[in-house]
Amino acid sequence: MAAMTVRERGTRRRDEEVLAAAARVFARRGYADASVQDVADELGILKGSLYHYIDAKEDLLFWLMEAVHGELQAIVDEVAQTEGSALDRLDLYVRSHVLYTLDNLERVSIYYHDADSLSEERLAAMGSLRRAHERFVSNLIKQAQAEGSADATADPRVFTQCVFATIIGTYRWYKPGGRISRQSIADHCARFVLSGVVGA
Amino acid sequence: MAAMTVRERGTRRRDEEVLAAAARVFARRGYADASVQDVADELGILKGSLYHYIDAKEDLLFWLMEAVHGELQAIVDEVAQTEGSALDRLDLYVRSHVLYTLDNLERVSIYYHDADSLSEERLAAMGSLRRAHERFVSNLIKQAQAEGSADATADPRVFTQCVFATIIGTYRWYKPGGRISRQSIADHCARFVLSGVVGA
């Protein structure tokens, strides 16, 4: 890959600033009630300048969701390249995904709360990305079953959903700065999921 | 408690019809986009007639959430009156709550998706009902720890959230009429949660 020029790096930084501002505004006001004007105000620019980047508010939502997906894909890629048993890799996956969720509450909550506001075509595109991600976790569980370390009588599709629910659920109840550290939450979730998958 | 009169039974049935219609409309159009007119159309009555029941759309949302809470409280009461170990009661609780969720997808999805649209006072009222429900599950986990059947090194507050997430998550991925039966889903969730709480 060619090195980025100074100009490209500047563009990328501005894109990230726009997405971060959109995430804050959508999280605060709710996507349905937020306007492009609100995002422009958050950035301290004119609405017309923001329309250099986007055609409509939905573009910001879609780009945010693409960004979350890309960041989750980086976790999947790292876990896929890690040596070890399927359970070891599931443990790493759960810890990494929980920490990512706790560190990105605004954009993660939009990712799970507002997908229905996407156009049909974009919703379908996000759906197929999510299904690929689910297959990765489902395959880890199937491998653990094949290795004899997970409950082989369970349907891996249902356990995959239980694993996702445990991880994703954290964005609903985690309060930054609370009594339980983010590392402790990642640790609890990983232990809960691994014991759940291993079975009695 | 005095027996209900014919008139009271009629009123109760009509209330339930209004709530069921509101749940269908809110689930289909989204609470933010749905109108009182849409709910009246769904019931086949005039909007003015619906305003005999309510002052504003938010009343329908609040009543729906109260109904869900009441139905969940009935599960809690049944589990509380059941004999057996803490793990046995947790098992019954998870199965009952999952089946309730799968059988009431529309109102459960509104319960978890649209609480933020309530007035501040009503949101606070629902929050305190939810916290009481969480304490019930947290106490079951503490009892299981005291009975020596659950991982005593875990923070019961975090495991409580993992249990809730596993149960509630089902409304996001369950497709009625799919290949996996509702009983099988309840069974998988109960096994996952119990193994998770028991630990390695």
PDB file of N, CA and C in Angstrom, chain A residues 107-174:
ATOM      1  N   ARG A 107     -21.052   5.337  19.412  1.00  0.00           N
ATOM      2  CA  ARG A 107     -21.257   4.803  18.065  1.00  0.00           C
ATOM      3  C   ARG A 107     -21.805   3.380  18.099  1.00  0.00           C
ATOM      4  N   VAL A 108     -21.468   2.615  19.146  1.00  0.00           N
ATOM      5  CA  VAL A 108     -22.014   1.262  19.249  1.00  0.00           C
ATOM      6  C   VAL A 108     -23.522   1.304  19.519  1.00  0.00           C
ATOM      7  N   SER A 109     -23.955   2.234  20.371  1.00  0.00           N
ATOM      8  CA  SER A 109     -25.396   2.304  20.655  1.00  0.00           C
ATOM      9  C   SER A 109     -26.167   2.707  19.398  1.00  0.00           C
ATOM     10  N   ILE A 110     -25.582   3.583  18.574  1.00  0.00           N
ATOM     11  CA  ILE A 110     -26.240   3.961  17.314  1.00  0.00           C
ATOM     12  C   ILE A 110     -26.268   2.753  16.363  1.00  0.00           C
ATOM     13  N   TYR A 111     -25.158   2.029  16.316  1.00  0.00           N
ATOM     14  CA  TYR A 111     -25.054   0.841  15.458  1.00  0.00           C
ATOM     15  C   TYR A 111     -26.198  -0.134  15.744  1.00  0.00           C
ATOM     16  N   TYR A 112     -26.507  -0.342  17.026  1.00  0.00           N
ATOM     17  CA  TYR A 112     -27.534  -1.339  17.351  1.00  0.00           C
ATOM     18  C   TYR A 112     -28.938  -0.755  17.432  1.00  0.00           C
ATOM     19  N   HIS A 113     -29.041   0.555  17.637  1.00  0.00           N
ATOM     20  CA  HIS A 113     -30.357   1.150  17.867  1.00  0.00           C
ATOM     21  C   HIS A 113     -30.994   1.679  16.590  1.00  0.00           C
ATOM     22  N   ASP A 114     -30.177   2.150  15.635  1.00  0.00           N
ATOM     23  CA  ASP A 114     -30.735   2.930  14.526  1.00  0.00           C
ATOM     24  C   ASP A 114     -30.580   2.317  13.143  1.00  0.00           C
ATOM     25  N   ALA A 115     -30.168   1.047  13.086  1.00  0.00           N
ATOM     26  CA  ALA A 115     -29.986   0.410  11.776  1.00  0.00           C
ATOM     27  C   ALA A 115     -31.260   0.498  10.933  1.00  0.00           C
ATOM     28  N   ASP A 116     -32.430   0.435  11.588  1.00  0.00           N
ATOM     29  CA  ASP A 116     -33.691   0.442  10.850  1.00  0.00           C
ATOM     30  C   ASP A 116     -33.923   1.744  10.085  1.00  0.00           C
ATOM     31  N   SER A 117     -33.167   2.778  10.410  1.00  0.00           N
ATOM     32  CA  SER A 117     -33.329   4.046   9.704  1.00  0.00           C
ATOM     33  C   SER A 117     -32.539   4.096   8.398  1.00  0.00           C
ATOM     34  N   LEU A 118     -31.756   3.063   8.113  1.00  0.00           N
ATOM     35  CA  LEU A 118     -31.016   3.014   6.844  1.00  0.00           C
ATOM     36  C   LEU A 118     -31.966   2.702   5.687  1.00  0.00           C
ATOM     37  N   SER A 119     -31.558   3.083   4.482  1.00  0.00           N
ATOM     38  CA  SER A 119     -32.298   2.680   3.285  1.00  0.00           C
ATOM     39  C   SER A 119     -32.241   1.154   3.186  1.00  0.00           C
ATOM     40  N   GLU A 120     -33.178   0.588   2.432  1.00  0.00           N
ATOM     41  CA  GLU A 120     -33.280  -0.863   2.327  1.00  0.00           C
ATOM     42  C   GLU A 120     -31.957  -1.481   1.839  1.00  0.00           C
ATOM     43  N   GLU A 121     -31.363  -0.831   0.814  1.00  0.00           N
ATOM     44  CA  GLU A 121     -30.134  -1.347   0.208  1.00  0.00           C
ATOM     45  C   GLU A 121     -28.986  -1.346   1.210  1.00  0.00           C
ATOM     46  N   ARG A 122     -28.840  -0.231   1.932  1.00  0.00           N
ATOM     47  CA  ARG A 122     -27.750  -0.135   2.903  1.00  0.00           C
ATOM     48  C   ARG A 122     -27.982  -1.050   4.097  1.00  0.00           C
ATOM     49  N   LEU A 123     -29.252  -1.203   4.500  1.00  0.00           N
ATOM     50  CA  LEU A 123     -29.567  -2.129   5.596  1.00  0.00           C
ATOM     51  C   LEU A 123     -29.186  -3.552   5.196  1.00  0.00           C
ATOM     52  N   ALA A 124     -29.445  -3.907   3.934  1.00  0.00           N
ATOM     53  CA  ALA A 124     -29.081  -5.243   3.446  1.00  0.00           C
ATOM     54  C   ALA A 124     -27.562  -5.417   3.448  1.00  0.00           C
ATOM     55  N   ALA A 125     -26.836  -4.361   3.040  1.00  0.00           N
ATOM     56  CA  ALA A 125     -25.370  -4.433   3.029  1.00  0.00           C
ATOM     57  C   ALA A 125     -24.835  -4.652   4.445  1.00  0.00           C
ATOM     58  N   MET A 126     -25.364  -3.904   5.426  1.00  0.00           N
ATOM     59  CA  MET A 126     -24.908  -4.075   6.808  1.00  0.00           C
ATOM     60  C   MET A 126     -25.280  -5.467   7.318  1.00  0.00           C
ATOM     61  N   GLY A 127     -26.465  -5.949   6.916  1.00  0.00           N
ATOM     62  CA  GLY A 127     -26.905  -7.276   7.345  1.00  0.00           C
ATOM     63  C   GLY A 127     -25.941  -8.359   6.892  1.00  0.00           C
ATOM     64  N   SER A 128     -25.442  -8.239   5.660  1.00  0.00           N
ATOM     65  CA  SER A 128     -24.561  -9.308   5.181  1.00  0.00           C
ATOM     66  C   SER A 128     -23.194  -9.223   5.875  1.00  0.00           C
ATOM     67  N   LEU A 129     -22.741  -8.013   6.208  1.00  0.00           N
ATOM     68  CA  LEU A 129     -21.500  -7.881   6.999  1.00  0.00           C
ATOM     69  C   LEU A 129     -21.677  -8.522   8.382  1.00  0.00           C
ATOM     70  N   ARG A 130     -22.842  -8.277   8.995  1.00  0.00           N
ATOM     71  CA  ARG A 130     -23.092  -8.849  10.328  1.00  0.00           C
ATOM     72  C   ARG A 130     -23.134 -10.365  10.285  1.00  0.00           C
ATOM     73  N   ARG A 131     -23.744 -10.898   9.234  1.00  0.00           N
ATOM     74  CA  ARG A 131     -23.844 -12.357   9.154  1.00  0.00           C
ATOM     75  C   ARG A 131     -22.466 -12.992   9.003  1.00  0.00           C
ATOM     76  N   ALA A 132     -21.566 -12.325   8.249  1.00  0.00           N
ATOM     77  CA  ALA A 132     -20.194 -12.852   8.112  1.00  0.00           C
ATOM     78  C   ALA A 132     -19.512 -12.869   9.481  1.00  0.00           C
ATOM     79  N   HIS A 133     -19.737 -11.810  10.261  1.00  0.00           N
ATOM     80  CA  HIS A 133     -19.169 -11.723  11.608  1.00  0.00           C
ATOM     81  C   HIS A 133     -19.739 -12.847  12.495  1.00  0.00           C
ATOM     82  N   GLU A 134     -21.042 -13.084  12.389  1.00  0.00           N
ATOM     83  CA  GLU A 134     -21.672 -14.166  13.168  1.00  0.00           C
ATOM     84  C   GLU A 134     -21.103 -15.529  12.794  1.00  0.00           C
ATOM     85  N   ARG A 135     -20.842 -15.730  11.492  1.00  0.00           N
ATOM     86  CA  ARG A 135     -20.272 -17.019  11.070  1.00  0.00           C
ATOM     87  C   ARG A 135     -18.903 -17.240  11.694  1.00  0.00           C
ATOM     88  N   PHE A 136     -18.130 -16.153  11.847  1.00  0.00           N
ATOM     89  CA  PHE A 136     -16.810 -16.292  12.457  1.00  0.00           C
ATOM     90  C   PHE A 136     -16.944 -16.845  13.883  1.00  0.00           C
ATOM     91  N   VAL A 137     -17.855 -16.272  14.664  1.00  0.00           N
ATOM     92  CA  VAL A 137     -18.047 -16.730  16.055  1.00  0.00           C
ATOM     93  C   VAL A 137     -18.633 -18.138  16.072  1.00  0.00           C
ATOM     94  N   SER A 138     -19.588 -18.377  15.193  1.00  0.00           N
ATOM     95  CA  SER A 138     -20.208 -19.701  15.113  1.00  0.00           C
ATOM     96  C   SER A 138     -19.155 -20.767  14.788  1.00  0.00           C
ATOM     97  N   ASN A 139     -18.212 -20.431  13.889  1.00  0.00           N
ATOM     98  CA  ASN A 139     -17.151 -21.380  13.540  1.00  0.00           C
ATOM     99  C   ASN A 139     -16.209 -21.638  14.709  1.00  0.00           C
ATOM    100  N   LEU A 140     -15.940 -20.617  15.516  1.00  0.00           N
ATOM    101  CA  LEU A 140     -15.116 -20.828  16.717  1.00  0.00           C
ATOM    102  C   LEU A 140     -15.792 -21.832  17.648  1.00  0.00           C
ATOM    103  N   ILE A 141     -17.119 -21.688  17.808  1.00  0.00           N
ATOM    104  CA  ILE A 141     -17.854 -22.599  18.697  1.00  0.00           C
ATOM    105  C   ILE A 141     -17.849 -24.015  18.112  1.00  0.00           C
ATOM    106  N   LYS A 142     -18.054 -24.123  16.791  1.00  0.00           N
ATOM    107  CA  LYS A 142     -18.013 -25.449  16.160  1.00  0.00           C
ATOM    108  C   LYS A 142     -16.637 -26.091  16.337  1.00  0.00           C
ATOM    109  N   GLN A 143     -15.566 -25.304  16.188  1.00  0.00           N
ATOM    110  CA  GLN A 143     -14.213 -25.837  16.383  1.00  0.00           C
ATOM    111  C   GLN A 143     -14.022 -26.308  17.810  1.00  0.00           C
ATOM    112  N   ALA A 144     -14.509 -25.516  18.779  1.00  0.00           N
ATOM    113  CA  ALA A 144     -14.383 -25.922  20.188  1.00  0.00           C
ATOM    114  C   ALA A 144     -15.139 -27.230  20.418  1.00  0.00           C
ATOM    115  N   GLN A 145     -16.293 -27.370  19.770  1.00  0.00           N
ATOM    116  CA  GLN A 145     -17.038 -28.633  19.884  1.00  0.00           C
ATOM    117  C   GLN A 145     -16.225 -29.778  19.290  1.00  0.00           C
ATOM    118  N   ALA A 146     -15.601 -29.526  18.125  1.00  0.00           N
ATOM    119  CA  ALA A 146     -14.803 -30.559  17.462  1.00  0.00           C
ATOM    120  C   ALA A 146     -13.573 -30.923  18.291  1.00  0.00           C
ATOM    121  N   GLU A 147     -13.031 -29.931  18.994  1.00  0.00           N
ATOM    122  CA  GLU A 147     -11.859 -30.178  19.845  1.00  0.00           C
ATOM    123  C   GLU A 147     -12.250 -30.853  21.158  1.00  0.00           C
ATOM    124  N   GLY A 148     -13.567 -31.022  21.375  1.00  0.00           N
ATOM    125  CA  GLY A 148     -14.032 -31.691  22.588  1.00  0.00           C
ATOM    126  C   GLY A 148     -14.059 -30.793  23.811  1.00  0.00           C
ATOM    127  N   SER A 149     -13.933 -29.473  23.606  1.00  0.00           N
ATOM    128  CA  SER A 149     -13.894 -28.573  24.768  1.00  0.00           C
ATOM    129  C   SER A 149     -15.188 -27.797  24.982  1.00  0.00           C
ATOM    130  N   ALA A 150     -16.168 -27.947  24.073  1.00  0.00           N
ATOM    131  CA  ALA A 150     -17.452 -27.255  24.251  1.00  0.00           C
ATOM    132  C   ALA A 150     -18.594 -28.265  24.131  1.00  0.00           C
ATOM    133  N   ASP A 151     -19.715 -27.919  24.750  1.00  0.00           N
ATOM    134  CA  ASP A 151     -20.915 -28.754  24.766  1.00  0.00           C
ATOM    135  C   ASP A 151     -21.344 -29.098  23.331  1.00  0.00           C
ATOM    136  N   ALA A 152     -21.107 -30.365  22.934  1.00  0.00           N
ATOM    137  CA  ALA A 152     -21.354 -30.762  21.542  1.00  0.00           C
ATOM    138  C   ALA A 152     -22.833 -30.996  21.263  1.00  0.00           C
ATOM    139  N   THR A 153     -23.675 -31.001  22.322  1.00  0.00           N
ATOM    140  CA  THR A 153     -25.110 -31.222  22.101  1.00  0.00           C
ATOM    141  C   THR A 153     -25.836 -29.918  21.781  1.00  0.00           C
ATOM    142  N   ALA A 154     -25.131 -28.786  21.879  1.00  0.00           N
ATOM    143  CA  ALA A 154     -25.791 -27.494  21.668  1.00  0.00           C
ATOM    144  C   ALA A 154     -25.751 -27.101  20.198  1.00  0.00           C
ATOM    145  N   ASP A 155     -26.761 -26.334  19.783  1.00  0.00           N
ATOM    146  CA  ASP A 155     -26.791 -25.780  18.429  1.00  0.00           C
ATOM    147  C   ASP A 155     -25.874 -24.553  18.421  1.00  0.00           C
ATOM    148  N   PRO A 156     -24.789 -24.576  17.635  1.00  0.00           N
ATOM    149  CA  PRO A 156     -23.841 -23.444  17.679  1.00  0.00           C
ATOM    150  C   PRO A 156     -24.464 -22.123  17.257  1.00  0.00           C
ATOM    151  N   ARG A 157     -25.529 -22.175  16.436  1.00  0.00           N
ATOM    152  CA  ARG A 157     -26.167 -20.913  16.030  1.00  0.00           C
ATOM    153  C   ARG A 157     -26.805 -20.195  17.225  1.00  0.00           C
ATOM    154  N   VAL A 158     -27.445 -20.988  18.116  1.00  0.00           N
ATOM    155  CA  VAL A 158     -28.094 -20.354  19.274  1.00  0.00           C
ATOM    156  C   VAL A 158     -27.042 -19.848  20.256  1.00  0.00           C
ATOM    157  N   PHE A 159     -26.003 -20.664  20.500  1.00  0.00           N
ATOM    158  CA  PHE A 159     -24.953 -20.214  21.415  1.00  0.00           C
ATOM    159  C   PHE A 159     -24.242 -18.969  20.860  1.00  0.00           C
ATOM    160  N   THR A 160     -24.095 -18.890  19.536  1.00  0.00           N
ATOM    161  CA  THR A 160     -23.492 -17.688  18.937  1.00  0.00           C
ATOM    162  C   THR A 160     -24.299 -16.449  19.314  1.00  0.00           C
ATOM    163  N   GLN A 161     -25.619 -16.560  19.254  1.00  0.00           N
ATOM    164  CA  GLN A 161     -26.458 -15.416  19.610  1.00  0.00           C
ATOM    165  C   GLN A 161     -26.346 -15.095  21.095  1.00  0.00           C
ATOM    166  N   CYS A 162     -26.207 -16.135  21.932  1.00  0.00           N
ATOM    167  CA  CYS A 162     -26.024 -15.897  23.375  1.00  0.00           C
ATOM    168  C   CYS A 162     -24.710 -15.157  23.631  1.00  0.00           C
ATOM    169  N   VAL A 163     -23.657 -15.539  22.887  1.00  0.00           N
ATOM    170  CA  VAL A 163     -22.352 -14.880  23.034  1.00  0.00           C
ATOM    171  C   VAL A 163     -22.464 -13.406  22.629  1.00  0.00           C
ATOM    172  N   PHE A 164     -23.052 -13.148  21.464  1.00  0.00           N
ATOM    173  CA  PHE A 164     -23.220 -11.766  21.005  1.00  0.00           C
ATOM    174  C   PHE A 164     -24.035 -10.939  22.002  1.00  0.00           C
ATOM    175  N   ALA A 165     -25.118 -11.526  22.496  1.00  0.00           N
ATOM    176  CA  ALA A 165     -25.991 -10.781  23.405  1.00  0.00           C
ATOM    177  C   ALA A 165     -25.225 -10.367  24.661  1.00  0.00           C
ATOM    178  N   THR A 166     -24.414 -11.282  25.198  1.00  0.00           N
ATOM    179  CA  THR A 166     -23.653 -10.971  26.412  1.00  0.00           C
ATOM    180  C   THR A 166     -22.698  -9.803  26.160  1.00  0.00           C
ATOM    181  N   ILE A 167     -22.035  -9.828  25.006  1.00  0.00           N
ATOM    182  CA  ILE A 167     -21.054  -8.779  24.676  1.00  0.00           C
ATOM    183  C   ILE A 167     -21.762  -7.448  24.424  1.00  0.00           C
ATOM    184  N   ILE A 168     -22.727  -7.481  23.510  1.00  0.00           N
ATOM    185  CA  ILE A 168     -23.373  -6.251  23.061  1.00  0.00           C
ATOM    186  C   ILE A 168     -24.166  -5.613  24.198  1.00  0.00           C
ATOM    187  N   GLY A 169     -24.757  -6.471  25.057  1.00  0.00           N
ATOM    188  CA  GLY A 169     -25.555  -5.971  26.174  1.00  0.00           C
ATOM    189  C   GLY A 169     -24.822  -4.958  27.033  1.00  0.00           C
ATOM    190  N   THR A 170     -23.494  -5.020  27.044  1.00  0.00           N
ATOM    191  CA  THR A 170     -22.741  -4.117  27.929  1.00  0.00           C
ATOM    192  C   THR A 170     -22.992  -2.647  27.612  1.00  0.00           C
ATOM    193  N   TYR A 171     -23.251  -2.313  26.346  1.00  0.00           N
ATOM    194  CA  TYR A 171     -23.445  -0.889  26.039  1.00  0.00           C
ATOM    195  C   TYR A 171     -24.717  -0.349  26.688  1.00  0.00           C
ATOM    196  N   ARG A 172     -25.640  -1.244  27.056  1.00  0.00           N
ATOM    197  CA  ARG A 172     -26.902  -0.790  27.651  1.00  0.00           C
ATOM    198  C   ARG A 172     -26.766  -0.494  29.139  1.00  0.00           C
ATOM    199  N   TRP A 173     -25.839  -1.164  29.809  1.00  0.00           N
ATOM    200  CA  TRP A 173     -25.815  -1.003  31.262  1.00  0.00           C
ATOM    201  C   TRP A 173     -24.525  -0.401  31.797  1.00  0.00           C
ATOM    202  N   TYR A 174     -23.446  -0.368  31.002  1.00  0.00           N
ATOM    203  CA  TYR A 174     -22.164   0.141  31.498  1.00  0.00           C
ATOM    204  C   TYR A 174     -22.220   1.648  31.734  1.00  0.00           C
TER     205      TYR A 174
END
